[in-house]
Amino acid sequence: MNPNPVPNGQAIPTESSTASKDSSASPSTVNNTINKSGTTTSPVSTDSTAAIPSTTASTTTHAVAAEENETNETDEDVIKNQKLVEEFQYLLEKSQSLFSGLRDLPNTGSHRQWRPYFEKTFEVYTKLWKFQQTHRSILEHKSNYGLKRWEVGEIASKIGQLYYHYYLRTSETNYLHEAYVFYEAIHDRQYFKDILEVKNSALMIKKMRYYARFIIVCLLLNKDENVRQLISELEGLIEEYTKSFKPPDAKEWQMVLEEISTFTEAEKKLVPINLDRTPDKIEHRLSANIPERNIGTISKLKLQEAILVGNYQKQIKFSELTLDMYRMLQSLEREPYVLHPSTTTKNIKSNDTNANESVAGSLKEEQSTTTATKSTGANMSANTNTSVDKSNKRSNPHKYLLYKPSLSQLMVYISTAFKDTSDGSALLLYLSADGCAYPDQTVPGYGGGVVTNQRNKIPTNADRATAANPSSNTATGSASTSSANVVPATAASTTVAATSNNASSTAGSNVATSNTNAATATTSAEPTITTPSVHCLHPADLIPFTRKPLFLIVDSNNSTEFKNMPNVFDQPVMCLMSPIEYPSSVQDKSEIGSLFTLFLHTPLLGFCSVSDIGNLDQQKWDACVQKIAIMEKAIGDLLITDATVDKNVKRFMSDDFLYYFIVRFVLCGIFLRYHSSFKDEKSFPSSFPSLPDSVYVSSEIVTMLGDLTAIADVGTYFSLPSYATTAGTTNNTTISTATTINTGSNASSINVAAPTANVATTPVNTNPISTSPTSIVTPMEIA
């Protein structure tokens, strides 16, 4: 196991490893105290030189010469220090200019358009960081530049943002971990600690924005403890900010706090509590190592592009990331090779062999290995002698996150992703949105679909009904103020600026309002004509994009409108559709997100949600994890070996991500069909092409469901055949032993089938050298 589990082998030295603002200069450091009082003359009068012995005269001459040399050296130091300050200012201004230019880069398009700009930006920040490290004591001196500690923190924060932006561009979680390393070091070293003493509101905003960005990174890495701590600290900062400056944006910052608090609470309430009153551990991403499946001679597909759309009017969100988008985002990523970069702040290793590798060099090396696929991956170590499969570098599909896009925006992104999808690859489109129906429409494919955002909203019946109380319509596209304006960099980067031309529409989803105005937890409302047809994404709108393999996931109360999409071009097309109604016992999607998406993300949490499981001890939780893993493996084998399953479904199952979406879709259907509260056909998920009924009634799978309900002691929630309940009761006492044996004999199967709902254990990196990514910015030893 790698003794230094740091992204890129990069280490962060302790605070004492470099000069800080309050520390004294080292003996080798140039003395910064400059005597400007002039030269010192000899104390001996020139009139008495005749009375002085020759040895004394010689000594005086040497003293005068030494003083002149010292004065010359002092002047040279002043000039030298001034040049250092000028170079630092140049690098600082250059870095700020390049960083600002990143906002002007197109959100779509080939990596050839944006990667060179990133290379240059990283290169300048590398020089800037190394320069301030080397000359920190000189720059901190008040007579030179007077570098403040918070200014060093701001540089480090910008580097963290660069890594985060690069993660969004490449979808590689190793870069997300790099961002976390810098943000965590800033927090641990307390770079922004003294900002309150400055009494500057602009600096206070910088600090709060840093906290908001750090929280998002921790959220995406599922670091719940960090999130709770940061929220508590951000609350104190906002309180102090409001008290000290009485700013006009105080309410907006309070909205930020409410959003993130509500978001984390919604995630927390779904996870059962074990005996020590702590949540059971969940892994949300795919395992990094999944064995290939044998699908015969059918040509394989690889998921290359993914578009995640969050357009529900009433759903919890933070920044511009809804709960459903948050879950799907993680479902489309593998676990990174380095899972605990926080240890980098404790491991001192300044003599890293890759420390002198340049940013541009590492990025250009990555570019040279780039294939036609756009989903870029983490660089491997340049010094490794182990041959690495280059496909590992492009392990995750490239993603676009679109929060409430307009129809025109959505079509632009679909067109771009379609163009970037290469031969033998597939495009995934995930739609989480309210439905719209037009029963009077006679043209096939245009009878309804899902709602997109309206930039210039046309008044509807609902608008007229609420005209007397416009504040009740905060979730529509007409609001103007929100947390998106408070943390613009966070919001823009999270959604890849999909709503850059629609800032007003994305701004108005106050979580508190969303919760209080949410629909009641009864059955989902039927789609109504509240949106003009021109703002609806119809199934027929997607037909041109079926020229390449297209995988649709539609989570909507009008999802079944997509069930009859014609396959005009004889390319693989599949659509997974959510139930259009839910029983009243199911929690409202505005409180916990969609149940359908939850099943696709983590089936065990979906099972716990429909079974009202709030407490489950660790032993039972582990047994449930193993049982879900076995069920997923069995369902996958059934689908692959069943001759009646459409061959295009099997082609999609050759990709790891799509494989698990299909398997969990079936698992969701089995759970809901045997659940006592789900009785109507509208309450079951459906697919196109449809899957054989034999999979849903397989005695093997149903028996496993009986075992699962027995382990969790929730048999009363399900109506199972007698053979399943008997088997579950009989095997309940030995289920732990059985699953343990299965784990030992079929370890690869278990790992394949349970990547998202698993006991959190520290993974063993079997090849630490070949899997450690090369740092983009090196060396980045935060001091």
PDB file of N, CA and C in Angstrom, residues 31-114:
ATOM      1  N   ASN A  31      19.643  39.948   4.884  1.00  0.00           N
ATOM      2  CA  ASN A  31      19.161  40.830   5.944  1.00  0.00           C
ATOM      3  C   ASN A  31      18.311  41.932   5.328  1.00  0.00           C
ATOM      4  N   ASN A  32      17.060  42.031   5.805  1.00  0.00           N
ATOM      5  CA  ASN A  32      16.141  42.997   5.208  1.00  0.00           C
ATOM      6  C   ASN A  32      16.203  44.367   5.869  1.00  0.00           C
ATOM      7  N   THR A  33      16.941  44.469   6.951  1.00  0.00           N
ATOM      8  CA  THR A  33      17.045  45.759   7.624  1.00  0.00           C
ATOM      9  C   THR A  33      18.062  46.628   6.897  1.00  0.00           C
ATOM     10  N   ILE A  34      17.618  47.683   6.287  1.00  0.00           N
ATOM     11  CA  ILE A  34      18.470  48.517   5.445  1.00  0.00           C
ATOM     12  C   ILE A  34      18.741  49.840   6.139  1.00  0.00           C
ATOM     13  N   ASN A  35      20.029  50.156   6.269  1.00  0.00           N
ATOM     14  CA  ASN A  35      20.422  51.400   6.910  1.00  0.00           C
ATOM     15  C   ASN A  35      20.414  52.507   5.864  1.00  0.00           C
ATOM     16  N   LYS A  36      19.498  53.432   6.021  1.00  0.00           N
ATOM     17  CA  LYS A  36      19.363  54.515   5.055  1.00  0.00           C
ATOM     18  C   LYS A  36      19.874  55.859   5.597  1.00  0.00           C
ATOM     19  N   SER A  37      20.631  55.814   6.676  1.00  0.00           N
ATOM     20  CA  SER A  37      21.081  57.058   7.315  1.00  0.00           C
ATOM     21  C   SER A  37      22.348  57.644   6.689  1.00  0.00           C
ATOM     22  N   GLY A  38      22.886  56.970   5.678  1.00  0.00           N
ATOM     23  CA  GLY A  38      24.095  57.485   5.013  1.00  0.00           C
ATOM     24  C   GLY A  38      25.340  56.769   5.499  1.00  0.00           C
ATOM     25  N   THR A  39      26.466  57.150   4.952  1.00  0.00           N
ATOM     26  CA  THR A  39      27.723  56.512   5.320  1.00  0.00           C
ATOM     27  C   THR A  39      28.281  57.129   6.597  1.00  0.00           C
ATOM     28  N   THR A  40      29.146  56.378   7.254  1.00  0.00           N
ATOM     29  CA  THR A  40      29.748  56.824   8.515  1.00  0.00           C
ATOM     30  C   THR A  40      31.187  57.287   8.245  1.00  0.00           C
ATOM     31  N   THR A  41      31.515  58.481   8.694  1.00  0.00           N
ATOM     32  CA  THR A  41      32.876  59.019   8.474  1.00  0.00           C
ATOM     33  C   THR A  41      33.810  58.549   9.573  1.00  0.00           C
ATOM     34  N   SER A  42      35.097  58.695   9.314  1.00  0.00           N
ATOM     35  CA  SER A  42      36.095  58.270  10.290  1.00  0.00           C
ATOM     36  C   SER A  42      36.081  59.199  11.496  1.00  0.00           C
ATOM     37  N   PRO A  43      36.233  58.680  12.697  1.00  0.00           N
ATOM     38  CA  PRO A  43      36.251  59.528  13.897  1.00  0.00           C
ATOM     39  C   PRO A  43      37.551  60.309  14.055  1.00  0.00           C
ATOM     40  N   VAL A  44      38.505  60.052  13.201  1.00  0.00           N
ATOM     41  CA  VAL A  44      39.813  60.719  13.345  1.00  0.00           C
ATOM     42  C   VAL A  44      39.845  61.968  12.487  1.00  0.00           C
ATOM     43  N   SER A  45      40.318  63.053  13.086  1.00  0.00           N
ATOM     44  CA  SER A  45      40.401  64.328  12.347  1.00  0.00           C
ATOM     45  C   SER A  45      41.513  64.286  11.328  1.00  0.00           C
ATOM     46  N   THR A  46      41.258  64.860  10.192  1.00  0.00           N
ATOM     47  CA  THR A  46      42.278  64.880   9.137  1.00  0.00           C
ATOM     48  C   THR A  46      43.430  65.822   9.466  1.00  0.00           C
ATOM     49  N   ASP A  47      43.198  66.747  10.434  1.00  0.00           N
ATOM     50  CA  ASP A  47      44.254  67.689  10.783  1.00  0.00           C
ATOM     51  C   ASP A  47      45.331  67.033  11.624  1.00  0.00           C
ATOM     52  N   SER A  48      45.082  65.919  12.214  1.00  0.00           N
ATOM     53  CA  SER A  48      46.048  65.293  13.127  1.00  0.00           C
ATOM     54  C   SER A  48      46.675  64.050  12.539  1.00  0.00           C
ATOM     55  N   THR A  49      46.591  63.903  11.255  1.00  0.00           N
ATOM     56  CA  THR A  49      47.127  62.695  10.631  1.00  0.00           C
ATOM     57  C   THR A  49      48.605  62.539  10.832  1.00  0.00           C
ATOM     58  N   ALA A  50      49.345  63.684  10.986  1.00  0.00           N
ATOM     59  CA  ALA A  50      50.803  63.581  11.164  1.00  0.00           C
ATOM     60  C   ALA A  50      51.168  62.928  12.480  1.00  0.00           C
ATOM     61  N   ALA A  51      50.310  63.088  13.496  1.00  0.00           N
ATOM     62  CA  ALA A  51      50.598  62.527  14.810  1.00  0.00           C
ATOM     63  C   ALA A  51      50.223  61.064  14.935  1.00  0.00           C
ATOM     64  N   ILE A  52      49.567  60.521  13.934  1.00  0.00           N
ATOM     65  CA  ILE A  52      49.083  59.135  14.006  1.00  0.00           C
ATOM     66  C   ILE A  52      50.116  58.213  13.404  1.00  0.00           C
ATOM     67  N   PRO A  53      50.435  57.102  14.083  1.00  0.00           N
ATOM     68  CA  PRO A  53      51.394  56.147  13.516  1.00  0.00           C
ATOM     69  C   PRO A  53      50.868  55.585  12.214  1.00  0.00           C
ATOM     70  N   SER A  54      51.775  55.056  11.413  1.00  0.00           N
ATOM     71  CA  SER A  54      51.400  54.545  10.100  1.00  0.00           C
ATOM     72  C   SER A  54      50.430  53.366  10.207  1.00  0.00           C
ATOM     73  N   THR A  55      50.566  52.524  11.254  1.00  0.00           N
ATOM     74  CA  THR A  55      49.664  51.378  11.415  1.00  0.00           C
ATOM     75  C   THR A  55      48.241  51.831  11.679  1.00  0.00           C
ATOM     76  N   THR A  56      48.106  52.910  12.461  1.00  0.00           N
ATOM     77  CA  THR A  56      46.756  53.434  12.740  1.00  0.00           C
ATOM     78  C   THR A  56      46.141  53.992  11.482  1.00  0.00           C
ATOM     79  N   ALA A  57      46.919  54.672  10.693  1.00  0.00           N
ATOM     80  CA  ALA A  57      46.396  55.236   9.439  1.00  0.00           C
ATOM     81  C   ALA A  57      45.919  54.126   8.521  1.00  0.00           C
ATOM     82  N   SER A  58      46.677  53.030   8.484  1.00  0.00           N
ATOM     83  CA  SER A  58      46.288  51.915   7.620  1.00  0.00           C
ATOM     84  C   SER A  58      44.984  51.291   8.089  1.00  0.00           C
ATOM     85  N   THR A  59      44.839  51.152   9.413  1.00  0.00           N
ATOM     86  CA  THR A  59      43.607  50.573   9.957  1.00  0.00           C
ATOM     87  C   THR A  59      42.410  51.440   9.628  1.00  0.00           C
ATOM     88  N   THR A  60      42.564  52.740   9.753  1.00  0.00           N
ATOM     89  CA  THR A  60      41.474  53.663   9.444  1.00  0.00           C
ATOM     90  C   THR A  60      41.057  53.563   7.986  1.00  0.00           C
ATOM     91  N   THR A  61      42.038  53.441   7.124  1.00  0.00           N
ATOM     92  CA  THR A  61      41.753  53.339   5.691  1.00  0.00           C
ATOM     93  C   THR A  61      40.924  52.092   5.398  1.00  0.00           C
ATOM     94  N   HIS A  62      41.277  50.962   6.032  1.00  0.00           N
ATOM     95  CA  HIS A  62      40.516  49.724   5.827  1.00  0.00           C
ATOM     96  C   HIS A  62      39.094  49.840   6.364  1.00  0.00           C
ATOM     97  N   ALA A  63      38.933  50.528   7.490  1.00  0.00           N
ATOM     98  CA  ALA A  63      37.598  50.688   8.076  1.00  0.00           C
ATOM     99  C   ALA A  63      36.687  51.485   7.167  1.00  0.00           C
ATOM    100  N   VAL A  64      37.264  52.575   6.612  1.00  0.00           N
ATOM    101  CA  VAL A  64      36.473  53.404   5.700  1.00  0.00           C
ATOM    102  C   VAL A  64      36.063  52.599   4.474  1.00  0.00           C
ATOM    103  N   ALA A  65      37.002  51.815   3.929  1.00  0.00           N
ATOM    104  CA  ALA A  65      36.712  51.006   2.744  1.00  0.00           C
ATOM    105  C   ALA A  65      35.632  49.965   3.050  1.00  0.00           C
ATOM    106  N   ALA A  66      35.707  49.373   4.258  1.00  0.00           N
ATOM    107  CA  ALA A  66      34.710  48.358   4.632  1.00  0.00           C
ATOM    108  C   ALA A  66      33.315  48.971   4.729  1.00  0.00           C
ATOM    109  N   GLU A  67      33.247  50.177   5.291  1.00  0.00           N
ATOM    110  CA  GLU A  67      31.955  50.839   5.416  1.00  0.00           C
ATOM    111  C   GLU A  67      31.384  51.192   4.047  1.00  0.00           C
ATOM    112  N   GLU A  68      32.274  51.611   3.136  1.00  0.00           N
ATOM    113  CA  GLU A  68      31.805  51.929   1.789  1.00  0.00           C
ATOM    114  C   GLU A  68      31.274  50.671   1.083  1.00  0.00           C
ATOM    115  N   ASN A  69      31.994  49.553   1.295  1.00  0.00           N
ATOM    116  CA  ASN A  69      31.532  48.293   0.693  1.00  0.00           C
ATOM    117  C   ASN A  69      30.189  47.865   1.259  1.00  0.00           C
ATOM    118  N   GLU A  70      30.031  48.080   2.577  1.00  0.00           N
ATOM    119  CA  GLU A  70      28.759  47.712   3.218  1.00  0.00           C
ATOM    120  C   GLU A  70      27.618  48.555   2.671  1.00  0.00           C
ATOM    121  N   THR A  71      27.917  49.840   2.449  1.00  0.00           N
ATOM    122  CA  THR A  71      26.894  50.721   1.882  1.00  0.00           C
ATOM    123  C   THR A  71      26.525  50.276   0.481  1.00  0.00           C
ATOM    124  N   ASN A  72      27.535  49.898  -0.306  1.00  0.00           N
ATOM    125  CA  ASN A  72      27.274  49.438  -1.673  1.00  0.00           C
ATOM    126  C   ASN A  72      26.445  48.157  -1.676  1.00  0.00           C
ATOM    127  N   GLU A  73      26.783  47.246  -0.733  1.00  0.00           N
ATOM    128  CA  GLU A  73      26.033  45.996  -0.637  1.00  0.00           C
ATOM    129  C   GLU A  73      24.584  46.261  -0.240  1.00  0.00           C
ATOM    130  N   THR A  74      24.395  47.221   0.678  1.00  0.00           N
ATOM    131  CA  THR A  74      23.041  47.569   1.094  1.00  0.00           C
ATOM    132  C   THR A  74      22.242  48.116  -0.077  1.00  0.00           C
ATOM    133  N   ASP A  75      22.852  48.964  -0.852  1.00  0.00           N
ATOM    134  CA  ASP A  75      22.167  49.491  -2.030  1.00  0.00           C
ATOM    135  C   ASP A  75      21.828  48.386  -3.022  1.00  0.00           C
ATOM    136  N   GLU A  76      22.752  47.450  -3.159  1.00  0.00           N
ATOM    137  CA  GLU A  76      22.499  46.333  -4.063  1.00  0.00           C
ATOM    138  C   GLU A  76      21.318  45.485  -3.569  1.00  0.00           C
ATOM    139  N   ASP A  77      21.243  45.309  -2.246  1.00  0.00           N
ATOM    140  CA  ASP A  77      20.126  44.563  -1.682  1.00  0.00           C
ATOM    141  C   ASP A  77      18.799  45.257  -1.955  1.00  0.00           C
ATOM    142  N   VAL A  78      18.818  46.589  -1.817  1.00  0.00           N
ATOM    143  CA  VAL A  78      17.590  47.344  -2.082  1.00  0.00           C
ATOM    144  C   VAL A  78      17.140  47.143  -3.523  1.00  0.00           C
ATOM    145  N   ILE A  79      18.087  47.239  -4.443  1.00  0.00           N
ATOM    146  CA  ILE A  79      17.763  47.061  -5.868  1.00  0.00           C
ATOM    147  C   ILE A  79      17.290  45.627  -6.130  1.00  0.00           C
ATOM    148  N   LYS A  80      18.000  44.676  -5.513  1.00  0.00           N
ATOM    149  CA  LYS A  80      17.637  43.275  -5.695  1.00  0.00           C
ATOM    150  C   LYS A  80      16.230  42.996  -5.165  1.00  0.00           C
ATOM    151  N   ASN A  81      15.946  43.499  -3.970  1.00  0.00           N
ATOM    152  CA  ASN A  81      14.622  43.283  -3.386  1.00  0.00           C
ATOM    153  C   ASN A  81      13.530  43.943  -4.216  1.00  0.00           C
ATOM    154  N   GLN A  82      13.853  45.126  -4.757  1.00  0.00           N
ATOM    155  CA  GLN A  82      12.874  45.819  -5.580  1.00  0.00           C
ATOM    156  C   GLN A  82      12.556  45.017  -6.846  1.00  0.00           C
ATOM    157  N   LYS A  83      13.583  44.401  -7.424  1.00  0.00           N
ATOM    158  CA  LYS A  83      13.356  43.572  -8.613  1.00  0.00           C
ATOM    159  C   LYS A  83      12.502  42.351  -8.275  1.00  0.00           C
ATOM    160  N   LEU A  84      12.752  41.774  -7.089  1.00  0.00           N
ATOM    161  CA  LEU A  84      11.943  40.632  -6.658  1.00  0.00           C
ATOM    162  C   LEU A  84      10.480  41.019  -6.483  1.00  0.00           C
ATOM    163  N   VAL A  85      10.264  42.185  -5.893  1.00  0.00           N
ATOM    164  CA  VAL A  85       8.892  42.667  -5.700  1.00  0.00           C
ATOM    165  C   VAL A  85       8.222  42.893  -7.050  1.00  0.00           C
ATOM    166  N   GLU A  86       8.947  43.498  -7.979  1.00  0.00           N
ATOM    167  CA  GLU A  86       8.376  43.764  -9.301  1.00  0.00           C
ATOM    168  C   GLU A  86       8.032  42.464 -10.024  1.00  0.00           C
ATOM    169  N   GLU A  87       8.900  41.457  -9.889  1.00  0.00           N
ATOM    170  CA  GLU A  87       8.621  40.163 -10.527  1.00  0.00           C
ATOM    171  C   GLU A  87       7.406  39.495  -9.896  1.00  0.00           C
ATOM    172  N   PHE A  88       7.308  39.580  -8.572  1.00  0.00           N
ATOM    173  CA  PHE A  88       6.145  39.013  -7.887  1.00  0.00           C
ATOM    174  C   PHE A  88       4.858  39.704  -8.338  1.00  0.00           C
ATOM    175  N   GLN A  89       4.883  41.030  -8.420  1.00  0.00           N
ATOM    176  CA  GLN A  89       3.700  41.769  -8.859  1.00  0.00           C
ATOM    177  C   GLN A  89       3.314  41.397 -10.286  1.00  0.00           C
ATOM    178  N   TYR A  90       4.320  41.201 -11.129  1.00  0.00           N
ATOM    179  CA  TYR A  90       4.041  40.807 -12.510  1.00  0.00           C
ATOM    180  C   TYR A  90       3.360  39.436 -12.553  1.00  0.00           C
ATOM    181  N   LEU A  91       3.912  38.469 -11.816  1.00  0.00           N
ATOM    182  CA  LEU A  91       3.323  37.127 -11.790  1.00  0.00           C
ATOM    183  C   LEU A  91       1.918  37.158 -11.201  1.00  0.00           C
ATOM    184  N   LEU A  92       1.729  37.978 -10.167  1.00  0.00           N
ATOM    185  CA  LEU A  92       0.422  38.077  -9.535  1.00  0.00           C
ATOM    186  C   LEU A  92      -0.614  38.643 -10.499  1.00  0.00           C
ATOM    187  N   GLU A  93      -0.257  39.730 -11.183  1.00  0.00           N
ATOM    188  CA  GLU A  93      -1.188  40.343 -12.126  1.00  0.00           C
ATOM    189  C   GLU A  93      -1.455  39.418 -13.313  1.00  0.00           C
ATOM    190  N   LYS A  94      -0.410  38.745 -13.768  1.00  0.00           N
ATOM    191  CA  LYS A  94      -0.570  37.815 -14.886  1.00  0.00           C
ATOM    192  C   LYS A  94      -1.491  36.662 -14.509  1.00  0.00           C
ATOM    193  N   SER A  95      -1.315  36.118 -13.312  1.00  0.00           N
ATOM    194  CA  SER A  95      -2.155  35.005 -12.867  1.00  0.00           C
ATOM    195  C   SER A  95      -3.605  35.434 -12.727  1.00  0.00           C
ATOM    196  N   GLN A  96      -3.825  36.615 -12.187  1.00  0.00           N
ATOM    197  CA  GLN A  96      -5.190  37.107 -12.029  1.00  0.00           C
ATOM    198  C   GLN A  96      -5.858  37.335 -13.377  1.00  0.00           C
ATOM    199  N   SER A  97      -5.098  37.839 -14.335  1.00  0.00           N
ATOM    200  CA  SER A  97      -5.641  38.068 -15.669  1.00  0.00           C
ATOM    201  C   SER A  97      -6.022  36.754 -16.345  1.00  0.00           C
ATOM    202  N   LEU A  98      -5.141  35.756 -16.237  1.00  0.00           N
ATOM    203  CA  LEU A  98      -5.429  34.461 -16.846  1.00  0.00           C
ATOM    204  C   LEU A  98      -6.608  33.781 -16.164  1.00  0.00           C
ATOM    205  N   PHE A  99      -6.680  33.900 -14.838  1.00  0.00           N
ATOM    206  CA  PHE A  99      -7.778  33.274 -14.104  1.00  0.00           C
ATOM    207  C   PHE A  99      -9.114  33.891 -14.520  1.00  0.00           C
ATOM    208  N   SER A 100      -9.132  35.214 -14.649  1.00  0.00           N
ATOM    209  CA  SER A 100     -10.360  35.873 -15.084  1.00  0.00           C
ATOM    210  C   SER A 100     -10.733  35.447 -16.497  1.00  0.00           C
ATOM    211  N   GLY A 101      -9.721  35.191 -17.326  1.00  0.00           N
ATOM    212  CA  GLY A 101      -9.991  34.785 -18.700  1.00  0.00           C
ATOM    213  C   GLY A 101     -10.643  33.424 -18.811  1.00  0.00           C
ATOM    214  N   LEU A 102     -10.518  32.590 -17.771  1.00  0.00           N
ATOM    215  CA  LEU A 102     -11.154  31.274 -17.809  1.00  0.00           C
ATOM    216  C   LEU A 102     -12.669  31.386 -17.940  1.00  0.00           C
ATOM    217  N   ARG A 103     -13.222  32.476 -17.416  1.00  0.00           N
ATOM    218  CA  ARG A 103     -14.676  32.652 -17.485  1.00  0.00           C
ATOM    219  C   ARG A 103     -15.151  32.850 -18.923  1.00  0.00           C
ATOM    220  N   ASP A 104     -14.252  33.323 -19.779  1.00  0.00           N
ATOM    221  CA  ASP A 104     -14.631  33.588 -21.163  1.00  0.00           C
ATOM    222  C   ASP A 104     -14.492  32.366 -22.059  1.00  0.00           C
ATOM    223  N   LEU A 105     -13.932  31.287 -21.521  1.00  0.00           N
ATOM    224  CA  LEU A 105     -13.789  30.091 -22.336  1.00  0.00           C
ATOM    225  C   LEU A 105     -15.156  29.474 -22.615  1.00  0.00           C
ATOM    226  N   PRO A 106     -15.356  28.906 -23.794  1.00  0.00           N
ATOM    227  CA  PRO A 106     -16.647  28.267 -24.089  1.00  0.00           C
ATOM    228  C   PRO A 106     -16.867  27.057 -23.194  1.00  0.00           C
ATOM    229  N   ASN A 107     -18.111  26.885 -22.766  1.00  0.00           N
ATOM    230  CA  ASN A 107     -18.434  25.744 -21.915  1.00  0.00           C
ATOM    231  C   ASN A 107     -18.529  24.455 -22.707  1.00  0.00           C
ATOM    232  N   THR A 108     -18.695  24.568 -23.995  1.00  0.00           N
ATOM    233  CA  THR A 108     -18.764  23.406 -24.862  1.00  0.00           C
ATOM    234  C   THR A 108     -17.586  23.437 -25.815  1.00  0.00           C
ATOM    235  N   GLY A 109     -17.391  22.360 -26.512  1.00  0.00           N
ATOM    236  CA  GLY A 109     -16.325  22.323 -27.493  1.00  0.00           C
ATOM    237  C   GLY A 109     -15.200  21.392 -27.111  1.00  0.00           C
ATOM    238  N   SER A 110     -14.306  21.187 -28.044  1.00  0.00           N
ATOM    239  CA  SER A 110     -13.201  20.254 -27.870  1.00  0.00           C
ATOM    240  C   SER A 110     -12.208  20.752 -26.825  1.00  0.00           C
ATOM    241  N   HIS A 111     -11.521  19.782 -26.216  1.00  0.00           N
ATOM    242  CA  HIS A 111     -10.487  20.138 -25.235  1.00  0.00           C
ATOM    243  C   HIS A 111      -9.376  20.947 -25.877  1.00  0.00           C
ATOM    244  N   ARG A 112      -9.233  20.864 -27.185  1.00  0.00           N
ATOM    245  CA  ARG A 112      -8.200  21.644 -27.865  1.00  0.00           C
ATOM    246  C   ARG A 112      -8.449  23.142 -27.734  1.00  0.00           C
ATOM    247  N   GLN A 113      -9.695  23.509 -27.455  1.00  0.00           N
ATOM    248  CA  GLN A 113     -10.018  24.928 -27.315  1.00  0.00           C
ATOM    249  C   GLN A 113      -9.662  25.466 -25.943  1.00  0.00           C
ATOM    250  N   TRP A 114      -9.894  24.669 -24.894  1.00  0.00           N
ATOM    251  CA  TRP A 114      -9.713  25.202 -23.545  1.00  0.00           C
ATOM    252  C   TRP A 114      -8.453  24.712 -22.836  1.00  0.00           C
TER     253      TRP A 114
END
